[in-house]
């Protein structure tokens, strides 16, 4: 009985011990599961940290790029601000006014092509900000407006021109300097690079056949190659042709320029004699040192010039340059009056010791006012003087009939 109780106690202890062990086993399994779960979470955290680090590095890189881009934008903005400030200053010192009537007549009345590599501007300015995409070389243009541009002390004539464009280009007008244009004449037409009219019988050298029907007789742009010309018309139709098929624009007579050139040639002939009389009028002659008094007490010197023996020679020279009416109205003091510039004393030509007016006259004609068969009136000017002059034709000779000083 005693052993049975002991066995029961032992069995109970074993059961309890087994229960305890099973409890421990469950706890251990739970702890292991927790550890595994923690390890999995740790791995996830590590992966998240790596992703976060990668994202951070990416953001730092993007931030660096943005900072660099921002610096670049700021630098560009500063540069643009300086350019705009320079442009503002330039515009502020730029003044435009009307052109001389003669210049307008000549510009509108002539045919012009550009010189080589002339930029077309959107404003009458040399600032490259105003340059259009067009650059023309020996290309025909038509002036449609003109202004004078005053920048500081520099005066520039600008012409607003239109020109042919091929294809979709609509930017076919702009400003160029008048000095960048070449008048289209018989002497300069060989320089022309376009536009031309293509003759009806033009043959494409690539095929030996007549060019496309849309090219025949059409206005074309041309690109001169070695041995042939590449031509293209609106719509992009092109061909390679011999230069002989290009029809150059007919040279038109510039009436205003013709008048000015004709008047200049006439005045050049008159001017040679005028220079001689001008020297006499300012007293620029060779004299002796001997002084002589006339009957009224004026002091004179004897003239030592082989070309002038007496007052008749002086009068003849004056009448070869001026009309009688001009001499009577403006030059009576030369040979007439109480103390004329020239007179004869003791049978010899003398010049009075006195200051004579300076009759300086420019030679270059800047504007034609009247151009008739026997009457020409024009403006001459240089850096210092400006005069209005009328010439009249008397017995096949042109004489000065009027000289009037004008404000410069």
Short mmCIF file of C-alpha atoms in Angstrom, two decimals:
data_model
loop_
_atom_site.label_atom_id
_atom_site.label_comp_id
_atom_site.label_asym_id
_atom_site.label_seq_id
_atom_site.Cartn_x
_atom_site.Cartn_y
_atom_site.Cartn_z
CA UNK A 1 0.00 0.00 0.00
CA UNK A 2 2.82 2.25 0.89
CA UNK A 3 4.57 1.55 -2.40
CA UNK A 4 1.38 2.26 -4.29
CA UNK A 5 1.14 5.70 -2.75
CA UNK A 6 4.72 6.39 -3.63
CA UNK A 7 4.06 5.28 -7.19
CA UNK A 8 1.03 7.55 -7.38
CA UNK A 9 3.06 10.47 -6.07
CA UNK A 10 5.79 9.76 -8.54
CA UNK A 11 3.26 9.50 -11.37
CA UNK A 12 1.67 12.73 -10.29
CA UNK A 13 5.06 14.42 -10.16
CA UNK A 14 5.91 13.12 -13.61
CA UNK A 15 2.58 14.38 -14.93
CA UNK A 16 3.20 17.75 -13.35
CA UNK A 17 6.74 17.77 -14.65
CA UNK A 18 5.53 16.85 -18.11
CA UNK A 19 2.96 19.60 -17.90
CA UNK A 20 5.62 22.06 -16.80
CA UNK A 21 7.89 20.94 -19.61
CA UNK A 22 5.11 21.22 -22.13
CA UNK A 23 4.42 24.72 -20.85
CA UNK A 24 8.07 25.58 -21.13
CA UNK A 25 8.11 24.09 -24.60
CA UNK A 26 5.19 26.26 -25.66
CA UNK A 27 6.79 29.30 -24.10
CA UNK A 28 10.06 28.49 -25.87
CA UNK A 29 8.22 28.02 -29.17
CA UNK A 30 6.48 31.33 -28.63
CA UNK A 31 9.80 33.00 -27.80
CA UNK A 32 11.41 31.46 -30.87
CA UNK A 33 8.49 32.65 -33.01
CA UNK A 34 8.84 36.12 -31.50
CA UNK A 35 12.57 36.09 -32.16
CA UNK A 36 11.97 35.01 -35.76
CA UNK A 37 9.34 37.72 -36.07
CA UNK A 38 11.75 40.29 -34.62
CA UNK A 39 14.45 39.11 -37.01
CA UNK A 40 12.05 39.46 -39.95
CA UNK A 41 11.05 42.92 -38.76
CA UNK A 42 14.72 43.82 -38.36
CA UNK A 43 15.44 42.70 -41.91
CA UNK A 44 12.48 44.77 -43.11
CA UNK A 45 13.78 47.73 -41.11
CA UNK A 46 17.24 47.24 -42.61
CA UNK A 47 15.74 47.12 -46.14
CA UNK A 48 13.66 50.20 -45.36
CA UNK A 49 16.73 51.97 -44.05
CA UNK A 50 18.63 51.09 -47.19
CA UNK A 51 15.73 52.34 -49.32
CA UNK A 52 15.57 55.47 -47.21
CA UNK A 53 19.32 55.98 -47.60
CA UNK A 54 19.04 55.50 -51.35
CA UNK A 55 16.13 57.94 -51.46
CA UNK A 56 18.11 60.39 -49.35
CA UNK A 57 21.12 60.15 -51.64
CA UNK A 58 18.85 60.57 -54.68
CA UNK A 59 17.19 63.59 -53.13
CA UNK A 60 20.57 65.04 -52.22
CA UNK A 61 21.74 64.53 -55.83
CA UNK A 62 18.57 66.07 -57.22
CA UNK A 63 18.92 68.94 -54.78
CA UNK A 64 22.50 69.51 -55.95
CA UNK A 65 21.35 69.50 -59.57
CA UNK A 66 18.54 71.92 -58.74
CA UNK A 67 20.97 74.21 -56.94
CA UNK A 68 23.33 74.13 -59.91
CA UNK A 69 20.41 74.74 -62.29
CA UNK A 70 19.20 77.54 -60.06
CA UNK A 71 22.67 79.11 -60.08
CA UNK A 72 22.77 78.80 -63.84
CA UNK A 73 19.33 80.39 -64.16
CA UNK A 74 20.33 83.20 -61.83
CA UNK A 75 23.52 83.79 -63.83
CA UNK A 76 21.56 83.78 -67.09
CA UNK A 77 18.98 86.11 -65.58
CA UNK A 78 21.73 88.45 -64.44
CA UNK A 79 23.28 88.35 -67.90
CA UNK A 80 19.91 89.01 -69.54
CA UNK A 81 19.28 91.85 -67.10
CA UNK A 82 22.61 93.43 -68.05
CA UNK A 83 21.81 92.99 -71.76
CA UNK A 84 18.39 94.54 -71.31
CA UNK A 85 19.94 97.38 -69.34
CA UNK A 86 22.45 97.95 -72.14
CA UNK A 87 19.60 97.79 -74.63
CA UNK A 88 17.58 100.25 -72.58
CA UNK A 89 20.54 102.61 -72.43
CA UNK A 90 21.06 102.27 -76.19
CA UNK A 91 17.40 102.94 -76.93
CA UNK A 92 17.49 105.87 -74.53
CA UNK A 93 20.34 107.45 -76.49
CA UNK A 94 18.83 106.64 -79.88
CA UNK A 95 16.83 109.28 -81.72
CA UNK A 96 15.15 108.92 -85.09
CA UNK A 97 14.15 111.67 -87.45
CA UNK A 98 12.99 112.25 -90.98
CA UNK A 99 15.37 111.90 -93.90
CA UNK A 100 16.33 114.59 -96.36
CA UNK A 101 13.91 114.79 -99.26
CA UNK A 102 16.71 114.18 -101.76
CA UNK A 103 17.76 111.00 -99.96
CA UNK A 104 14.19 109.72 -99.91
CA UNK A 105 13.77 110.42 -103.62
CA UNK A 106 17.03 108.64 -104.40
CA UNK A 107 16.32 105.66 -102.14
CA UNK A 108 12.78 105.13 -103.42
CA UNK A 109 13.67 105.89 -107.01
CA UNK A 110 16.51 103.38 -107.34
CA UNK A 111 17.03 99.62 -107.48
CA UNK A 112 19.12 98.18 -104.71
CA UNK A 113 20.63 94.92 -103.59
CA UNK A 114 22.41 94.23 -100.34
CA UNK A 115 26.14 93.94 -100.04
CA UNK A 116 27.59 90.63 -98.80
CA UNK A 117 26.31 89.09 -95.55
CA UNK A 118 24.01 91.92 -94.51
CA UNK A 119 21.91 91.11 -91.40
CA UNK A 120 18.26 92.12 -91.52
CA UNK A 121 17.18 93.82 -88.28
CA UNK A 122 13.78 94.10 -86.68
CA UNK A 123 14.70 97.60 -85.47
CA UNK A 124 17.09 100.21 -86.95
CA UNK A 125 19.92 99.22 -84.61
CA UNK A 126 23.23 97.33 -84.68
CA UNK A 127 22.32 95.51 -81.45
CA UNK A 128 22.29 91.79 -82.26
CA UNK A 129 19.18 91.33 -80.12
CA UNK A 130 17.26 92.89 -83.01
CA UNK A 131 18.71 90.62 -85.71
CA UNK A 132 16.22 88.50 -87.64
CA UNK A 133 17.14 85.03 -88.99
CA UNK A 134 17.66 86.52 -92.46
CA UNK A 135 21.11 87.45 -93.74
CA UNK A 136 21.25 88.60 -97.35
CA UNK A 137 24.14 88.65 -99.82
CA UNK A 138 23.81 90.56 -103.09
CA UNK A 139 20.07 90.11 -102.90
CA UNK A 140 17.52 92.47 -104.43
CA UNK A 141 15.45 94.47 -101.95
CA UNK A 142 12.78 97.14 -102.28
CA UNK A 143 12.97 100.21 -99.96
CA UNK A 144 9.58 101.09 -98.46
CA UNK A 145 10.54 103.44 -95.60
CA UNK A 146 13.54 105.40 -94.37
CA UNK A 147 14.69 107.11 -91.17
CA UNK A 148 17.78 108.83 -89.83
CA UNK A 149 19.10 107.32 -86.60
CA UNK A 150 21.03 109.59 -84.21
CA UNK A 151 23.15 107.75 -81.63
CA UNK A 152 25.46 110.11 -79.75
CA UNK A 153 27.29 111.98 -82.54
CA UNK A 154 26.81 109.27 -85.17
CA UNK A 155 24.18 109.74 -87.87
CA UNK A 156 23.01 106.66 -89.80
CA UNK A 157 20.50 106.37 -92.63
CA UNK A 158 18.31 103.26 -92.27
CA UNK A 159 15.99 101.79 -94.88
CA UNK A 160 13.07 99.46 -94.24
CA UNK A 161 13.10 96.92 -97.08
CA UNK A 162 11.08 93.99 -98.32
CA UNK A 163 12.45 91.01 -100.23
CA UNK A 164 11.41 87.68 -101.69
CA UNK A 165 11.28 84.65 -99.41
CA UNK A 166 10.75 81.10 -100.59
CA UNK A 167 8.62 78.48 -98.85
CA UNK A 168 6.94 79.04 -95.49
CA UNK A 169 9.18 81.94 -94.42
CA UNK A 170 7.01 84.97 -93.69
CA UNK A 171 9.75 87.20 -92.26
CA UNK A 172 10.38 89.10 -95.48
CA UNK A 173 10.84 92.67 -94.22
CA UNK A 174 13.32 94.45 -92.00
CA UNK A 175 15.82 97.26 -91.52
CA UNK A 176 19.24 97.61 -93.15
CA UNK A 177 21.68 100.50 -93.33
CA UNK A 178 21.60 102.44 -96.57
CA UNK A 179 25.39 102.10 -96.62
CA UNK A 180 24.89 98.30 -96.76
CA UNK A 181 23.04 98.58 -100.07
CA UNK A 182 24.49 98.57 -103.58
CA UNK A 183 22.65 100.25 -106.41
CA UNK A 184 21.63 97.77 -109.08
CA UNK A 185 23.14 99.01 -112.34
CA UNK A 186 24.64 97.55 -115.49
CA UNK A 187 28.02 97.67 -113.75
CA UNK A 188 26.84 95.84 -110.62
CA UNK A 189 24.18 93.43 -111.91
CA UNK A 190 26.71 90.59 -112.26
CA UNK A 191 26.97 90.54 -108.44
CA UNK A 192 23.28 89.72 -108.02
CA UNK A 193 22.47 86.40 -106.33
CA UNK A 194 18.69 86.65 -106.54
CA UNK A 195 15.88 86.63 -107.02
CA UNK A 196 15.72 85.83 -110.75
CA UNK A 197 13.07 84.78 -113.21
CA UNK A 198 13.72 81.36 -114.76
CA UNK A 199 13.29 81.29 -118.52
CA UNK A 200 10.54 79.17 -120.10
CA UNK A 201 13.06 77.03 -122.00
CA UNK A 202 15.16 76.13 -118.94
CA UNK A 203 16.45 72.54 -118.85
CA UNK A 204 17.28 70.54 -115.74
CA UNK A 205 20.86 69.36 -116.19
CA UNK A 206 20.21 66.33 -113.96
CA UNK A 207 17.63 64.88 -116.34
CA UNK A 208 18.13 66.77 -119.58
CA UNK A 209 14.40 67.49 -119.58
CA UNK A 210 12.58 70.82 -119.28
CA UNK A 211 12.27 71.95 -115.68
CA UNK A 212 9.03 71.51 -113.79
CA UNK A 213 6.19 73.56 -115.23
CA UNK A 214 5.91 75.53 -111.97
CA UNK A 215 9.49 76.73 -112.39
CA UNK A 216 9.15 77.99 -115.95
CA UNK A 217 8.85 81.74 -116.00
CA UNK A 218 8.66 81.88 -112.20
CA UNK A 219 10.60 84.01 -109.74
CA UNK A 220 13.23 81.84 -108.10
CA UNK A 221 15.99 82.02 -105.54
CA UNK A 222 19.34 80.74 -106.73
CA UNK A 223 22.40 79.13 -105.21
CA UNK A 224 25.42 79.28 -107.49
CA UNK A 225 27.37 76.03 -107.60
CA UNK A 226 30.44 75.07 -109.60
CA UNK A 227 29.22 74.66 -113.18
CA UNK A 228 25.49 75.08 -112.49
CA UNK A 229 22.86 76.96 -110.49
CA UNK A 230 20.47 75.39 -108.00
CA UNK A 231 17.10 77.18 -108.27
CA UNK A 232 14.05 76.84 -106.05
CA UNK A 233 10.63 78.45 -106.08
CA UNK A 234 7.78 78.73 -103.63
CA UNK A 235 6.56 75.28 -102.68
CA UNK A 236 10.07 73.82 -102.64
CA UNK A 237 10.20 72.90 -106.35
CA UNK A 238 13.84 72.94 -107.46
CA UNK A 239 16.17 72.16 -110.33
CA UNK A 240 19.80 72.40 -111.39
CA UNK A 241 20.15 74.62 -114.44
CA UNK A 242 22.72 76.44 -116.52
CA UNK A 243 23.20 80.10 -115.52
CA UNK A 244 22.13 81.20 -119.01
CA UNK A 245 18.53 80.39 -118.07
CA UNK A 246 18.49 83.03 -115.34
CA UNK A 247 16.76 86.26 -116.35
CA UNK A 248 18.23 89.21 -114.45
CA UNK A 249 15.93 92.12 -113.45
CA UNK A 250 15.96 94.92 -115.99
CA UNK A 251 18.06 97.89 -114.89
CA UNK A 252 15.81 100.89 -114.38
CA UNK A 253 16.94 104.48 -114.65
CA UNK A 254 17.08 106.32 -111.33
CA UNK A 255 15.75 109.72 -112.39
CA UNK A 256 16.62 111.51 -109.14
CA UNK A 257 20.14 110.19 -109.09
CA UNK A 258 20.48 111.02 -112.77
CA UNK A 259 19.46 114.63 -112.10
CA UNK A 260 21.93 114.95 -109.24
CA UNK A 261 24.78 113.46 -111.28
CA UNK A 262 23.99 115.74 -114.25
CA UNK A 263 23.77 118.80 -111.99
CA UNK A 264 27.01 117.79 -110.25
CA UNK A 265 28.83 117.52 -113.59
CA UNK A 266 27.62 121.01 -114.60
CA UNK A 267 28.52 122.50 -111.23
CA UNK A 268 31.96 120.86 -111.31
CA UNK A 269 32.76 122.81 -114.51
CA UNK A 270 31.45 126.06 -113.00
CA UNK A 271 33.27 125.36 -109.76
CA UNK A 272 36.72 125.35 -111.37
CA UNK A 273 36.24 128.95 -112.53
CA UNK A 274 34.54 129.80 -109.24
CA UNK A 275 37.62 128.73 -107.28
CA UNK A 276 39.72 131.17 -109.30
CA UNK A 277 37.41 134.10 -108.70
CA UNK A 278 37.05 133.04 -105.04
CA UNK A 279 40.78 133.52 -104.58
CA UNK A 280 40.52 137.00 -106.04
CA UNK A 281 37.56 137.87 -103.81
CA UNK A 282 39.51 137.03 -100.64
CA UNK A 283 42.53 138.96 -101.91
CA UNK A 284 44.71 135.91 -102.45
CA UNK A 285 46.97 137.39 -105.15
CA UNK A 286 50.67 138.16 -105.42
CA UNK A 287 51.51 141.82 -104.80
CA UNK A 288 54.48 144.14 -104.52
CA UNK A 289 55.46 145.67 -101.24
CA UNK A 290 54.95 149.13 -102.60
CA UNK A 291 51.96 150.87 -101.10
CA UNK A 292 50.06 153.45 -103.09
CA UNK A 293 47.21 155.80 -102.18
CA UNK A 294 44.27 156.50 -104.44
CA UNK A 295 42.60 159.88 -104.75
CA UNK A 296 40.41 159.18 -101.73
CA UNK A 297 43.24 158.11 -99.47
CA UNK A 298 42.68 154.34 -99.56
CA UNK A 299 45.83 152.23 -99.44
CA UNK A 300 46.48 149.74 -102.27
CA UNK A 301 49.20 147.33 -103.36
CA UNK A 302 50.24 146.64 -106.95
CA UNK A 303 49.14 143.23 -108.24
CA UNK A 304 51.89 140.96 -109.63
CA UNK A 305 49.87 138.29 -111.44
CA UNK A 306 50.51 137.63 -115.14
CA UNK A 307 46.91 136.50 -115.63
CA UNK A 308 45.49 139.87 -114.55
CA UNK A 309 46.67 143.08 -116.16
CA UNK A 310 43.73 145.37 -115.49
CA UNK A 311 40.20 145.52 -114.07
CA UNK A 312 38.84 144.27 -117.40
CA UNK A 313 40.49 140.90 -116.70
CA UNK A 314 38.86 140.77 -113.26
CA UNK A 315 35.48 141.74 -114.73
CA UNK A 316 35.76 139.12 -117.51
CA UNK A 317 36.52 136.39 -114.97
CA UNK A 318 33.56 137.43 -112.81
CA UNK A 319 31.22 137.38 -115.81
CA UNK A 320 32.44 133.88 -116.71
CA UNK A 321 31.15 132.64 -113.34
CA UNK A 322 28.25 134.89 -112.30
CA UNK A 323 25.26 136.45 -114.07
CA UNK A 324 25.19 140.22 -114.50
CA UNK A 325 22.33 140.52 -112.03
CA UNK A 326 24.24 138.55 -109.39
CA UNK A 327 27.33 140.76 -109.86
CA UNK A 328 25.26 143.93 -109.57
CA UNK A 329 23.46 142.74 -106.45
CA UNK A 330 26.30 141.01 -104.59
CA UNK A 331 29.72 141.89 -106.03
CA UNK A 332 29.56 145.61 -106.80
CA UNK A 333 32.20 146.19 -104.09
CA UNK A 334 34.81 144.32 -106.13
CA UNK A 335 35.19 146.95 -108.90
CA UNK A 336 32.77 149.72 -107.93
CA UNK A 337 32.24 152.19 -105.08
CA UNK A 338 34.44 154.59 -103.18
CA UNK A 339 37.03 151.98 -102.24
CA UNK A 340 36.66 148.93 -104.53
CA UNK A 341 38.70 145.81 -103.92
CA UNK A 342 40.44 146.16 -107.30
CA UNK A 343 41.18 149.32 -109.28
CA UNK A 344 43.82 150.74 -111.56
CA UNK A 345 46.25 153.31 -110.20
CA UNK A 346 48.99 154.81 -112.36
CA UNK A 347 47.90 152.49 -115.16
CA UNK A 348 48.47 149.34 -113.06
CA UNK A 349 46.09 146.87 -111.39
CA UNK A 350 46.00 147.27 -107.62
CA UNK A 351 44.27 145.57 -104.70
CA UNK A 352 43.03 147.39 -101.66
CA UNK A 353 44.58 146.61 -98.29
CA UNK A 354 41.40 145.57 -96.51
CA UNK A 355 39.70 142.48 -95.23
CA UNK A 356 37.52 140.79 -97.83
CA UNK A 357 34.69 138.34 -97.05
CA UNK A 358 35.42 134.62 -97.20
CA UNK A 359 33.14 133.16 -99.89
CA UNK A 360 33.86 129.49 -99.07
CA UNK A 361 31.42 127.23 -100.89
CA UNK A 362 31.04 123.43 -100.64
CA UNK A 363 31.25 121.44 -103.86
CA UNK A 364 29.14 118.33 -103.26
CA UNK A 365 25.45 118.54 -104.18
CA UNK A 366 23.20 116.99 -101.54
CA UNK A 367 19.77 117.86 -102.89
CA UNK A 368 18.18 118.97 -106.16
CA UNK A 369 15.41 121.56 -105.83
CA UNK A 370 14.88 122.55 -109.47
CA UNK A 371 16.10 120.78 -112.59
CA UNK A 372 15.05 122.36 -115.84
CA UNK A 373 16.66 122.82 -119.22
CA UNK A 374 18.09 126.28 -118.44
CA UNK A 375 17.67 126.49 -114.68
CA UNK A 376 19.08 124.29 -111.91
CA UNK A 377 18.76 124.95 -108.17
CA UNK A 378 20.38 122.72 -105.57
CA UNK A 379 21.89 122.46 -102.11
CA UNK A 380 25.62 122.02 -101.54
CA UNK A 381 27.06 121.28 -98.13
CA UNK A 382 30.01 119.96 -96.23
CA UNK A 383 30.84 119.56 -92.57
CA UNK A 384 30.86 123.31 -91.97
CA UNK A 385 28.83 125.09 -94.65
CA UNK A 386 25.55 124.77 -96.47
CA UNK A 387 24.39 126.85 -99.44
CA UNK A 388 21.53 127.07 -101.85
CA UNK A 389 22.76 127.77 -105.40
CA UNK A 390 20.97 128.51 -108.65
CA UNK A 391 22.61 128.11 -112.06
CA UNK A 392 21.14 129.53 -115.26
CA UNK A 393 22.19 128.80 -118.80
CA UNK A 394 23.23 131.86 -120.85
CA UNK A 395 24.53 131.41 -124.38
CA UNK A 396 25.49 127.78 -123.79
CA UNK A 397 27.30 128.62 -120.52
CA UNK A 398 26.09 127.92 -117.01
CA UNK A 399 26.43 130.84 -114.59
CA UNK A 400 25.76 131.28 -110.89
CA UNK A 401 22.63 133.39 -110.48
CA UNK A 402 22.06 132.95 -106.74
CA UNK A 403 24.06 131.83 -103.69
CA UNK A 404 22.35 131.79 -100.34
CA UNK A 405 23.80 130.69 -97.01
CA UNK A 406 21.64 128.21 -95.08
CA UNK A 407 21.74 127.12 -91.47
CA UNK A 408 23.78 123.96 -91.09
#
